[in-house]
XYZ file of C-alpha atoms in Angstrom:
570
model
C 30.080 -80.328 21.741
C 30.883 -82.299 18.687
C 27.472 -83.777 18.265
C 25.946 -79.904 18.041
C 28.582 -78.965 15.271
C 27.765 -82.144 13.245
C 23.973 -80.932 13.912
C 25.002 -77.514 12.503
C 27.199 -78.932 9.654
C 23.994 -81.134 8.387
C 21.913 -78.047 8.608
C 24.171 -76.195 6.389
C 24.547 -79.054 4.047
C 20.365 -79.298 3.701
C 19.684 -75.088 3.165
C 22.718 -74.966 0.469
C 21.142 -78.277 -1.258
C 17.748 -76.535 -0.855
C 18.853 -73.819 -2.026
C 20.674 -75.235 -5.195
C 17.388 -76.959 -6.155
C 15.362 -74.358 -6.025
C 17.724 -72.662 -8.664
C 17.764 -75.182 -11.315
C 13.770 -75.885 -10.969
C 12.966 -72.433 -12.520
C 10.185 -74.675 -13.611
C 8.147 -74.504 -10.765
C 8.303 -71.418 -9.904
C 7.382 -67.289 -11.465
C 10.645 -66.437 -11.858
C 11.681 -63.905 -15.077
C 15.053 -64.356 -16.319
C 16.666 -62.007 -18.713
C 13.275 -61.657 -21.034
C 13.977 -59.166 -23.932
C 11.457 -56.047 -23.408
C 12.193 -53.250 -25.345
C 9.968 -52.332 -27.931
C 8.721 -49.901 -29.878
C 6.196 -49.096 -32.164
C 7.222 -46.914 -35.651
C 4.020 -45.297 -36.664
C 5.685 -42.348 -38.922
C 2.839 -43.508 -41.637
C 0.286 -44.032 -38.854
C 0.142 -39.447 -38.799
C -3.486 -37.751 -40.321
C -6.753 -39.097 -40.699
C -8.018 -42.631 -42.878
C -10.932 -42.897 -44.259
C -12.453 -46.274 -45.192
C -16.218 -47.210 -47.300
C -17.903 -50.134 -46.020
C -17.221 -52.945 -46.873
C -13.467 -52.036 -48.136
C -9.986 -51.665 -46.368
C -8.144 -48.292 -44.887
C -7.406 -45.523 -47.067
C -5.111 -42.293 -46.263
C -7.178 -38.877 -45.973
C -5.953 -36.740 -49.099
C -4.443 -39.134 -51.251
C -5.337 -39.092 -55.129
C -6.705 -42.835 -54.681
C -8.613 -44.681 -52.442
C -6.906 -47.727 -52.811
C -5.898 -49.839 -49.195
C -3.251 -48.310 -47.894
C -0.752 -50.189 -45.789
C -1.180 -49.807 -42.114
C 1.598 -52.314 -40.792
C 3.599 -50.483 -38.733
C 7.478 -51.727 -38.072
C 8.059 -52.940 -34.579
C 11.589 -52.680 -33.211
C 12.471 -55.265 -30.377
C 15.867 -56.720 -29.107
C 14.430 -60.402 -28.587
C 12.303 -62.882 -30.752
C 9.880 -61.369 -33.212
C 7.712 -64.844 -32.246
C 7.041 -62.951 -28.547
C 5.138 -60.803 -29.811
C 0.738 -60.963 -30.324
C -0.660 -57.930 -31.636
C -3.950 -56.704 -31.750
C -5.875 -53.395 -32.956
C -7.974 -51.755 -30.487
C -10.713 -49.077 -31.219
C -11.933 -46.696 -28.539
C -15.188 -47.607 -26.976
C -16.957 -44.268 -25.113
C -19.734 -46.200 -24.211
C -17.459 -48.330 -21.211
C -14.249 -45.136 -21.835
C -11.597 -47.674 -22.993
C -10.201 -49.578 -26.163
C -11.798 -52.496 -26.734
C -10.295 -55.064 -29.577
C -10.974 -54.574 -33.065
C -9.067 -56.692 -35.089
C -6.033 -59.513 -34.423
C -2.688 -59.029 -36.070
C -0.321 -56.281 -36.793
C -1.507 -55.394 -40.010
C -4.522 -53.495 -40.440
C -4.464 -53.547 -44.560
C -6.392 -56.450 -43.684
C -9.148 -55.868 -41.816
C -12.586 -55.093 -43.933
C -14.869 -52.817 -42.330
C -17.878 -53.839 -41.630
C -20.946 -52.654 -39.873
C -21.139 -55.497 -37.414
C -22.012 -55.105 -33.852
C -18.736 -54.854 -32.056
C -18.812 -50.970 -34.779
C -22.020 -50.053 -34.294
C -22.304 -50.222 -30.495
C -19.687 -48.241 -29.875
C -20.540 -45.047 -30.399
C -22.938 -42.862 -33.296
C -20.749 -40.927 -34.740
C -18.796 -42.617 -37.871
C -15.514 -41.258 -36.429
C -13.362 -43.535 -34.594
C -9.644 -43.767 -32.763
C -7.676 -47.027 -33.144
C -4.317 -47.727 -31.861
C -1.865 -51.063 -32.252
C -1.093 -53.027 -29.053
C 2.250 -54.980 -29.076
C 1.626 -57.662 -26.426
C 5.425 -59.360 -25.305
C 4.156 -62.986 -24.419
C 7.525 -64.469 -22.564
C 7.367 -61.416 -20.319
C 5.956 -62.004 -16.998
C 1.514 -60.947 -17.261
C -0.272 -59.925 -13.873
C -3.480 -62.349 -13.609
C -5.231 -59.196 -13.592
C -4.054 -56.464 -15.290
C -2.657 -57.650 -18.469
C -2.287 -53.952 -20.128
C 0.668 -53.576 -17.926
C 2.756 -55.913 -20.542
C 1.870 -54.218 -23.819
C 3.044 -51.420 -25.777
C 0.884 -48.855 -27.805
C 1.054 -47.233 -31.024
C -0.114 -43.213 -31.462
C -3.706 -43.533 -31.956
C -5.583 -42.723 -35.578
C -8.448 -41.693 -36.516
C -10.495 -43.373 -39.189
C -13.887 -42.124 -40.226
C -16.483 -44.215 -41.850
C -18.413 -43.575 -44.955
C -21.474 -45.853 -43.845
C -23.176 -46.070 -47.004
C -22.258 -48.579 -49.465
C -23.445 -50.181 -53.129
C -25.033 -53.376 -54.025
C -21.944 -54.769 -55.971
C -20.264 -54.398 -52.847
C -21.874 -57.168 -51.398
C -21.356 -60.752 -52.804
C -25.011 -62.454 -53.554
C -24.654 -66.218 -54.019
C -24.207 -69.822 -52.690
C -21.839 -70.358 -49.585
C -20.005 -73.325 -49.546
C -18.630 -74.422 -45.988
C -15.905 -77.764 -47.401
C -12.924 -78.656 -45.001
C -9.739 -80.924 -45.611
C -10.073 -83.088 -42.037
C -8.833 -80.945 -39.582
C -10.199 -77.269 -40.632
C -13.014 -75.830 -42.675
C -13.703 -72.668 -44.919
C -16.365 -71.140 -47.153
C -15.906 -70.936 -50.202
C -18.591 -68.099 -52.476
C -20.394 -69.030 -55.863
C -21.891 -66.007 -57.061
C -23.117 -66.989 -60.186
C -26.736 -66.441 -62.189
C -28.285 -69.590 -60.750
C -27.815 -68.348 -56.874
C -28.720 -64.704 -57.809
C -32.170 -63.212 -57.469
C -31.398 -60.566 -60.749
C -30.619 -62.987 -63.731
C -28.422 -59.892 -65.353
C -25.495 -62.290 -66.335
C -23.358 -59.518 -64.499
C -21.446 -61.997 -61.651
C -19.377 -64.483 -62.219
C -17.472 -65.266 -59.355
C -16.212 -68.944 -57.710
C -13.855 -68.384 -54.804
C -13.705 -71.292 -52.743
C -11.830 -69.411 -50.095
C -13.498 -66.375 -49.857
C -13.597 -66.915 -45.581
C -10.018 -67.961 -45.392
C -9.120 -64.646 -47.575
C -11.141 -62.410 -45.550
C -10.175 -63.377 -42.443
C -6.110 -64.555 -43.148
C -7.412 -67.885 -41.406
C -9.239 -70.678 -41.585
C -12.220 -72.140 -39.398
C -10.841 -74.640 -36.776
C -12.519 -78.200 -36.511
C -14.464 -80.218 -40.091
C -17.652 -78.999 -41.203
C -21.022 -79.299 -39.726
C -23.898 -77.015 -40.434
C -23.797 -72.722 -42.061
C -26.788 -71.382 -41.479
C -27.802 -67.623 -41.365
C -30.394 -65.546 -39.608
C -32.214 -62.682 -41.432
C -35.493 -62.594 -43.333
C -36.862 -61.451 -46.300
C -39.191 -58.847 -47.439
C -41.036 -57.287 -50.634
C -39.681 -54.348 -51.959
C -41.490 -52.680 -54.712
C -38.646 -50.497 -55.656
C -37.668 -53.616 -57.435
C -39.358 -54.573 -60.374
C -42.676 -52.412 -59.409
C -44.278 -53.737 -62.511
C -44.491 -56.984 -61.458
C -47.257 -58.730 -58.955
C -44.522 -60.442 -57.344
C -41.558 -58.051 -57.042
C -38.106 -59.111 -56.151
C -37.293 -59.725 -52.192
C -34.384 -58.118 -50.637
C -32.664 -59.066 -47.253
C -32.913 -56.760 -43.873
C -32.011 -58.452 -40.651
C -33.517 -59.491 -37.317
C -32.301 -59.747 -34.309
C -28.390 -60.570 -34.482
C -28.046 -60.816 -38.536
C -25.139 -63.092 -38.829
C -23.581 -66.069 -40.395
C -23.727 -68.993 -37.677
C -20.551 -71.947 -38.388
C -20.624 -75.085 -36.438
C -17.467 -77.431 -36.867
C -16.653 -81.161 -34.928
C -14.224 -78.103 -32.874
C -17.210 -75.646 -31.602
C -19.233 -72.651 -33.038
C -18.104 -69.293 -35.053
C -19.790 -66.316 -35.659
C -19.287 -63.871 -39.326
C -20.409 -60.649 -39.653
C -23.168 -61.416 -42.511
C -21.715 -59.083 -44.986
C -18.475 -60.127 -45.772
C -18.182 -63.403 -43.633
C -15.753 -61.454 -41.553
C -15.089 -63.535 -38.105
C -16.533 -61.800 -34.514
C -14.522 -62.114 -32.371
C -15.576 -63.317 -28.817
C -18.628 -64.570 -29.283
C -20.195 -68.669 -30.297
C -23.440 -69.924 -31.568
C -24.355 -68.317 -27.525
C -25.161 -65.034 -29.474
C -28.499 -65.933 -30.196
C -29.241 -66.381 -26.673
C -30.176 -63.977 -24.065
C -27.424 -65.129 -21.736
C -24.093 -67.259 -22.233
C -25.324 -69.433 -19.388
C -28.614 -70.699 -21.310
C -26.757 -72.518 -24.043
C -25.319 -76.070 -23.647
C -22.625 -75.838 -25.602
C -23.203 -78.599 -27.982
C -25.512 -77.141 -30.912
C -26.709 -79.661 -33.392
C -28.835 -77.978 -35.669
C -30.455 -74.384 -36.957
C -33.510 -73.534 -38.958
C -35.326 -70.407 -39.799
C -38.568 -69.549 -41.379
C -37.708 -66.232 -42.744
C -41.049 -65.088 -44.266
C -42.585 -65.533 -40.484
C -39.588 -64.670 -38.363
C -39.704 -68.052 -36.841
C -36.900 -69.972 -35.797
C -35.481 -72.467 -33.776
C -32.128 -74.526 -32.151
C -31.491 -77.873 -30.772
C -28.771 -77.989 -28.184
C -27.997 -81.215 -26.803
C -31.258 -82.450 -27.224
C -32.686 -79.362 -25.844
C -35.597 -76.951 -28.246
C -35.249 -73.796 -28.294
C -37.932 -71.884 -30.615
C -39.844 -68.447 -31.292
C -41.768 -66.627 -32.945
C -40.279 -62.869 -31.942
C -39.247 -61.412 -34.755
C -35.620 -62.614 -33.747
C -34.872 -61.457 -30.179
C -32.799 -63.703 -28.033
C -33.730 -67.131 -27.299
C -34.537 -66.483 -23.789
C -35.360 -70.463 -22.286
C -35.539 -73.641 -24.061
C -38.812 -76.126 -23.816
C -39.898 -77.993 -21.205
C -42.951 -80.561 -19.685
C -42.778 -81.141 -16.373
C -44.927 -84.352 -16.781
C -41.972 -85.808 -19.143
C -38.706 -85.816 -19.866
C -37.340 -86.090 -23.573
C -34.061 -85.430 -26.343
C -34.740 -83.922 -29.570
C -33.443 -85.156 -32.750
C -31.522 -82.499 -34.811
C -33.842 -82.575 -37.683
C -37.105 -80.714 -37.536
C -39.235 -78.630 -39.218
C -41.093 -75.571 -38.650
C -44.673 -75.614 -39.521
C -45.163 -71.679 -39.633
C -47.655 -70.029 -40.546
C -51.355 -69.661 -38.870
C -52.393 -73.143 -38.482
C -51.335 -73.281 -34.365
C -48.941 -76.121 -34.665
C -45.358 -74.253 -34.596
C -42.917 -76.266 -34.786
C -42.218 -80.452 -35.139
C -39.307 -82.299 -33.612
C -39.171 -86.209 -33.163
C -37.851 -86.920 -29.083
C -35.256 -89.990 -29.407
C -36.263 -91.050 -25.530
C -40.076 -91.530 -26.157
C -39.540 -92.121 -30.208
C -42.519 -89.679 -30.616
C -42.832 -86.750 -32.305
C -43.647 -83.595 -30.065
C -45.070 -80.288 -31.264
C -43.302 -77.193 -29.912
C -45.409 -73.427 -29.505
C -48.250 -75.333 -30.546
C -51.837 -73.149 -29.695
C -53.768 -75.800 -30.851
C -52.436 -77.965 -28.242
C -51.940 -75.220 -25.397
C -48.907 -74.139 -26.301
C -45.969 -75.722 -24.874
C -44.374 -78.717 -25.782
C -46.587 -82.020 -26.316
C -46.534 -84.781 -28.550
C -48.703 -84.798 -31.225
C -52.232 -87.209 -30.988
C -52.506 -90.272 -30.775
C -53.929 -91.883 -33.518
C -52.933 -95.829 -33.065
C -56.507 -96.888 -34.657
C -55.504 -94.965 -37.880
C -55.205 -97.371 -41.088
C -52.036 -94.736 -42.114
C -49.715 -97.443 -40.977
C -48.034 -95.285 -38.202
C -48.181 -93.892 -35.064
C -47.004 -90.282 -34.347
C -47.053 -90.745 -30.397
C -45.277 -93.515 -30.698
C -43.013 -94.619 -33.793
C -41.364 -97.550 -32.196
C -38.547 -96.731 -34.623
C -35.404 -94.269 -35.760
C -35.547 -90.936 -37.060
C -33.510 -90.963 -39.829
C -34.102 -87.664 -42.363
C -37.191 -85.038 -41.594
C -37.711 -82.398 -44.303
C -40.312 -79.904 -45.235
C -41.307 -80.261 -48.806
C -41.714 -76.203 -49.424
C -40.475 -73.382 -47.209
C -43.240 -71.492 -47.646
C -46.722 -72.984 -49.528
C -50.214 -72.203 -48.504
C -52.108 -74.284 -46.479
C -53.586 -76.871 -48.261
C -51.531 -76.873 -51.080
C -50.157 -80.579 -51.658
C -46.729 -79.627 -51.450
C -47.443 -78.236 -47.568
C -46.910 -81.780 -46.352
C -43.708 -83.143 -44.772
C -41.723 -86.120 -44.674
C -39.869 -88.243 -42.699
C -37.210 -91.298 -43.227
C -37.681 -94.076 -40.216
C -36.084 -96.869 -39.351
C -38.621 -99.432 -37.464
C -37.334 -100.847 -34.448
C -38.177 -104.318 -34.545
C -37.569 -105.180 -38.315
C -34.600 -102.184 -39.266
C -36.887 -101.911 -42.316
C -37.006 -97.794 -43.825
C -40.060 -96.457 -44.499
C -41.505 -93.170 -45.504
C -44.080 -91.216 -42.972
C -45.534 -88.072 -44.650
C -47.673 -85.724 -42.545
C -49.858 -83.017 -43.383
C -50.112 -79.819 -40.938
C -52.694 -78.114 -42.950
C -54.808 -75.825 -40.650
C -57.756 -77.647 -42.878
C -57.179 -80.946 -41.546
C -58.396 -82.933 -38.848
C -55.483 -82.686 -35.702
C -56.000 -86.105 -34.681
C -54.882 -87.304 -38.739
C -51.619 -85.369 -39.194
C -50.570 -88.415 -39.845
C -50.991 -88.810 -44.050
C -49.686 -91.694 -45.344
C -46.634 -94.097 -45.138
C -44.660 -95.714 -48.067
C -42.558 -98.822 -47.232
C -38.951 -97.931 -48.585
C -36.776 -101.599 -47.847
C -36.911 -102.767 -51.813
C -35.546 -99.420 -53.188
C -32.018 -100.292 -54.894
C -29.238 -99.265 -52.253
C -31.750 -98.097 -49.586
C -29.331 -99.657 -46.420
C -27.022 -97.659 -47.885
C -28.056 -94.015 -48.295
C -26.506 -91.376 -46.796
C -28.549 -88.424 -47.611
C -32.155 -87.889 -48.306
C -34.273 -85.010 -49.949
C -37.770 -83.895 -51.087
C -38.761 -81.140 -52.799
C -41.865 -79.065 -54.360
C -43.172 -81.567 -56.944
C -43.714 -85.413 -55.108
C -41.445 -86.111 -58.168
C -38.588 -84.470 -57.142
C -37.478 -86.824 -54.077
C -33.836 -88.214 -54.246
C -31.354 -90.740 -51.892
C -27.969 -90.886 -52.249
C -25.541 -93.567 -51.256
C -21.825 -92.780 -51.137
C -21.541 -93.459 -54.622
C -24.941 -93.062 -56.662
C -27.852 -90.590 -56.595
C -31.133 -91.938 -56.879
C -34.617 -90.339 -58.307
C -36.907 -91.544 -55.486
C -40.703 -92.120 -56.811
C -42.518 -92.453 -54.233
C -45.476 -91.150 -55.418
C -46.564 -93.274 -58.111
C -47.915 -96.882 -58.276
C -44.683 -98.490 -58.135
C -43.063 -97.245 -55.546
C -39.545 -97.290 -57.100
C -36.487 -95.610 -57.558
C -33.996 -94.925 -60.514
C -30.529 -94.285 -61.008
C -29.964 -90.977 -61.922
C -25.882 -90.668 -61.582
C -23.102 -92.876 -60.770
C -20.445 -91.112 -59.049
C -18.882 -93.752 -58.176
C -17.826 -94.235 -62.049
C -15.952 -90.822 -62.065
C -13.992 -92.247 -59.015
C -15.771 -89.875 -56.868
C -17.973 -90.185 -53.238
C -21.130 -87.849 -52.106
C -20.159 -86.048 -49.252
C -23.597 -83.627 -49.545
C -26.866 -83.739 -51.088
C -30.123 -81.755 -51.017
C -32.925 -79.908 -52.974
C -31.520 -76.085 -53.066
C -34.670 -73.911 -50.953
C -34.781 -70.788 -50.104
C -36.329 -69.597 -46.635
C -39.346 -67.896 -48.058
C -40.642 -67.924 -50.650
C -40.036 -70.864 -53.834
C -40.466 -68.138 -56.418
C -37.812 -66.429 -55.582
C -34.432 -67.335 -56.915
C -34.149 -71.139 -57.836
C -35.788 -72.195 -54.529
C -36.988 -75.583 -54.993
C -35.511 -76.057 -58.587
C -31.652 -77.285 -58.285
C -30.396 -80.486 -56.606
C -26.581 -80.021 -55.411
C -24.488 -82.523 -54.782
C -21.035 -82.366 -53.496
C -18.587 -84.716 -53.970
C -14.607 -85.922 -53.072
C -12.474 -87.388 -55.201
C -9.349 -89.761 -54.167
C -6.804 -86.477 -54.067
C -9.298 -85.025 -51.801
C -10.428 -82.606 -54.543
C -14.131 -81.914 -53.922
C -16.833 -80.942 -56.669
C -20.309 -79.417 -56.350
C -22.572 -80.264 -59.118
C -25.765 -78.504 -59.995
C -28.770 -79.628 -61.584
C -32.157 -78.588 -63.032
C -34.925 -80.159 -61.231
C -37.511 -81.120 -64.337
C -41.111 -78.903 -63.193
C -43.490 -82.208 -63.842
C -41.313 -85.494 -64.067
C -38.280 -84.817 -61.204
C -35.694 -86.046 -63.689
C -32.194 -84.064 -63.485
C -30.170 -82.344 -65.874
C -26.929 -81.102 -65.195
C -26.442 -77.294 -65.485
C -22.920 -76.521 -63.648
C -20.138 -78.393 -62.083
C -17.909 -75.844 -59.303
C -14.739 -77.370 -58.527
C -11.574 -75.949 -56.116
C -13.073 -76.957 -52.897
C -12.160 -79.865 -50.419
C -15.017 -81.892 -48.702
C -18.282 -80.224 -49.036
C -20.307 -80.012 -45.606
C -22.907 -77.902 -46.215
C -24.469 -75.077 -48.489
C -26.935 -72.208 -48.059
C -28.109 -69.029 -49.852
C -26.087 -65.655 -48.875
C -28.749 -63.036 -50.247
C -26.845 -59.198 -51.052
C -28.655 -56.439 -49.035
C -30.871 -54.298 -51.155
């Protein structure tokens, strides 16, 4: 009788310790305490219609000016203001629900531009928007997260879709970060500018930040963009070569790749899409490999092309999606990141040198059947090199001109390698003139190892003239001549004297055509000084000797990654 108490008793003791634990180790368990989750949503300015231009911020229907008016509504809520995420939802008739417009409470601050996630929605240039007040410490159903947020009365905005040139900044982007985040910064100045009308003058090194109240996780990698060019005689008709003006294909965009992942701006205004990666370009999500090491387009023929983890993705489509990636099912290999595209009509398509074979392989190439293959083997050639098989380190590969016709001797293009057995650089230039023999692509090779500071060069570029070639180490810029008798190089700047490093150097081109703005005629280099103060100098390319000149120095950015040309839309 005793023994069954003391059983009893010990159960007792075990469900009330049980019990007790399972009341302090909230932890472990969904439980809500006393959350705060009242809230409300003032939106006594939020009554009549807004209007908004492209390209600008929310203005109030009726009022004498169309200056941004303040849409930041006042939220009333007993617990932590911190709880609280908000985001701006416009109506979507196409799927009949919101979908997310823009993130944060105040819409003062959101540009409007005509980017996909707009235009998709619906054709008329009216459109409903309401605030959604999101309390992140109360409990969230897995799936049905609308339960947990609160909603503003909705608006209605409507659109004035047309908007003017000046609208639109035209000029150099600038993609610098400080170590641990990036941003682009805008030069809109005469030199970056197709109309030399001395009208801009703008340097804002955090134009992206500014749009977007944020800046662009992870350090600089690549900016690249994806449009194309084409004549318009409304410009200049007088002229045999009027002025090119931008129109997009495809997905029209600004592509960002950082050491933290990809990012997507609306090309316009650099204004951040939400949602979506580098993937965009593809015809599924699924096809990428989420490791993206280079971008290249060749506007003036619609071409273009991606390397994802050693993976080539290229066509000629006029910019659809990238719907599959090369392949040879008699070998395996991993592309470099640099390449070039060929382009025009000369069947070759695109070049890329595969670090498992040390070869380079031609991609979309009809004179070889199309595919992927590597280009001939010419081991008997007295050139000095093998293009089937290097036996030796891609190091730099650069087209000399964007866009030249065949034949003419700037068409060529080069590439820095780093032979296997001796670690000695040489140059390899090869010519994919549609005049040539296939088999002799390979033009010429120029032994590099007894240039001044040649183990130590960081950055390599060649331009138009054979003059204008140029290393840099991380403290000097060199003039490379490789083209002449002596095979030298010269000093042409010593950073290293202003107490400054290169970060970034390359011959400004233009994807099209090298008339058109200074394509082919600046060398920019960026550098960072010892307060982490980073400087982007500009200079004049000389038209028959290759030596520079300085023209501008741009300061107010941190360390420069990477540059390219942000044309205005005409």
């Amino acid at each position: 009788m005793n023994s069954r108490y003391l059983k009893y008793g010990i159960l007792i003791t075990v469900c009330i310790w049980f019990l007790q634990s399972c009341y302090k180790d909230l932890g472990n368990y969904n439980y809500n305490t006393s959350v705060a989750t009242s809230i409300s949503v003032d939106t006594t300015d939020l009554v009549g219609t807004f209007k908004v231009n492209m390209g600008e911020k929310l203005y109030k229907a009726g009022s004498s000016q169309t200056q941004p008016t303040e849409i930041n509504p006042a939220i009333t809520y007993d617990g932590n203001s911190t709880d609280l995420a908000y985001e701006w939802q416009i109506w979507n008739a196409n799927v009949s629900k919101f979908v997310l417009l823009h993130e944060g409470k105040n819409l003062s601050e959101y540009i409007w531009t005509p980017n996909v996630a707009i235009s998709a929605i619906m054709p008329v240039n009216t459109y409903k928007l309401r605030l959604a007040v999101t309390n992140m410490k109360a409990l969230v159903s897995d799936t049905d997260n609308e339960t947990n947020k609160t909603f503003s009365r909705v608006i209605d905005v409507t659109v004035n879709n047309t908007f003017g040139e000046e609208s639109i900044l035209e000029g150099l982007m600038v993609l610098h970060s400080d170590g641990e985040s990036s941003d682009i910064g805008i030069i809109a100045t005469d030199e970056f500018t197709y109309f030399d009308d001395g009208n801009k003058n703008v340097v804002d090194p955090t134009y992206y930040s500014r749009v977007n109240s944020a800046r662009i996780p992870g350090v600089g990698k690549q900016i690249a963009k994806r449009s194309y060019l084409r004549s318009n005689p409304r410009y200049n008709p007088d002229s045999s070569n009027p002025a090119h003006h931008i129109r997009f294909y495809g997905n029209g965009a600004i592509y960002i790749y950082t050491s933290q992942g990809s990012y997507v701006a609306d090309y316009f205004y650099l204004q951040k899409e939400l949602g979506t990666d580098y993937r965009k370009m593809f015809i599924a999500d699924g096809l990428g490999f989420n490791k993206p090491q280079s971008y290249q387009t060749y506007d003036a023929s619609y071409l273009e092309a991606i390397v994802d983890d050693g993976h080539f993705f290229y066509q000629s489509s006029g910019g659809g999606p990238f719907t599959s990636y090369y392949v040879n099912t008699t070998f395996n290999y991993y592309a470099a990141p640099q390449f070039v595209i060929v382009g025009g009509d000369n069947g070759i398509g695109a070049v890329f040198f595969d670090n498992l074979s040390k070869s380079f392989m031609v991609a979309a190439g009809s004179y070889y059947g199309g595919g992927i293959s590597r280009l001939p083997n010419n081991a008997n050639s007295t050139v000095g090199f093998n293009p089937a098989a290097m036996k030796a380190e891609l190091i730099h590969f650069e087209k000399r001109s964007y866009y030249m016709p065949w034949g003419h001797p700037a068409s060529t293009s080069i590439a820095v390698m780093k032979d296997d057995a001796t670690n000695n650089l040489y140059l390899a230039e090869f010519d994919f003139d549609e005049n040539s023999e296939r088999e002799r692509v390979a033009y010429r090779r120029k032994d590099m190892q007894h240039l001044p500071e040649i183990n130590n060069a960081k950055f390599f570029s060649f331009g138009l003239i054979r003059e204008a070639a140029y290393y840099a180490t991380e403290g000097k810029l060199y003039q490379y001549r490789y083209d002449n008798t002596a095979n030298d190089a010269l000093l042409a700047v010593s950073y290293a004297d202003f107490g400054e490093k290169v970060t970034m150097m390359k011959i400004f081109k233009e994807e099209g055509w090298d008339n058109a703005y200074n394509s082919n005629k600046l060398v920019l280099v960026g550098t960072l000084d010892a307060s982490n103060n980073g400087k982007l100098y500009v200079y004049d390319i000389h038209p028959t000797n290759g030596t520079l000149s300085l023209k501008n120095t741009y300061t107010g950015f941190g360390h420069i990654d990477d540059v390219v040309l942000k044309h205005n839309v005409y």
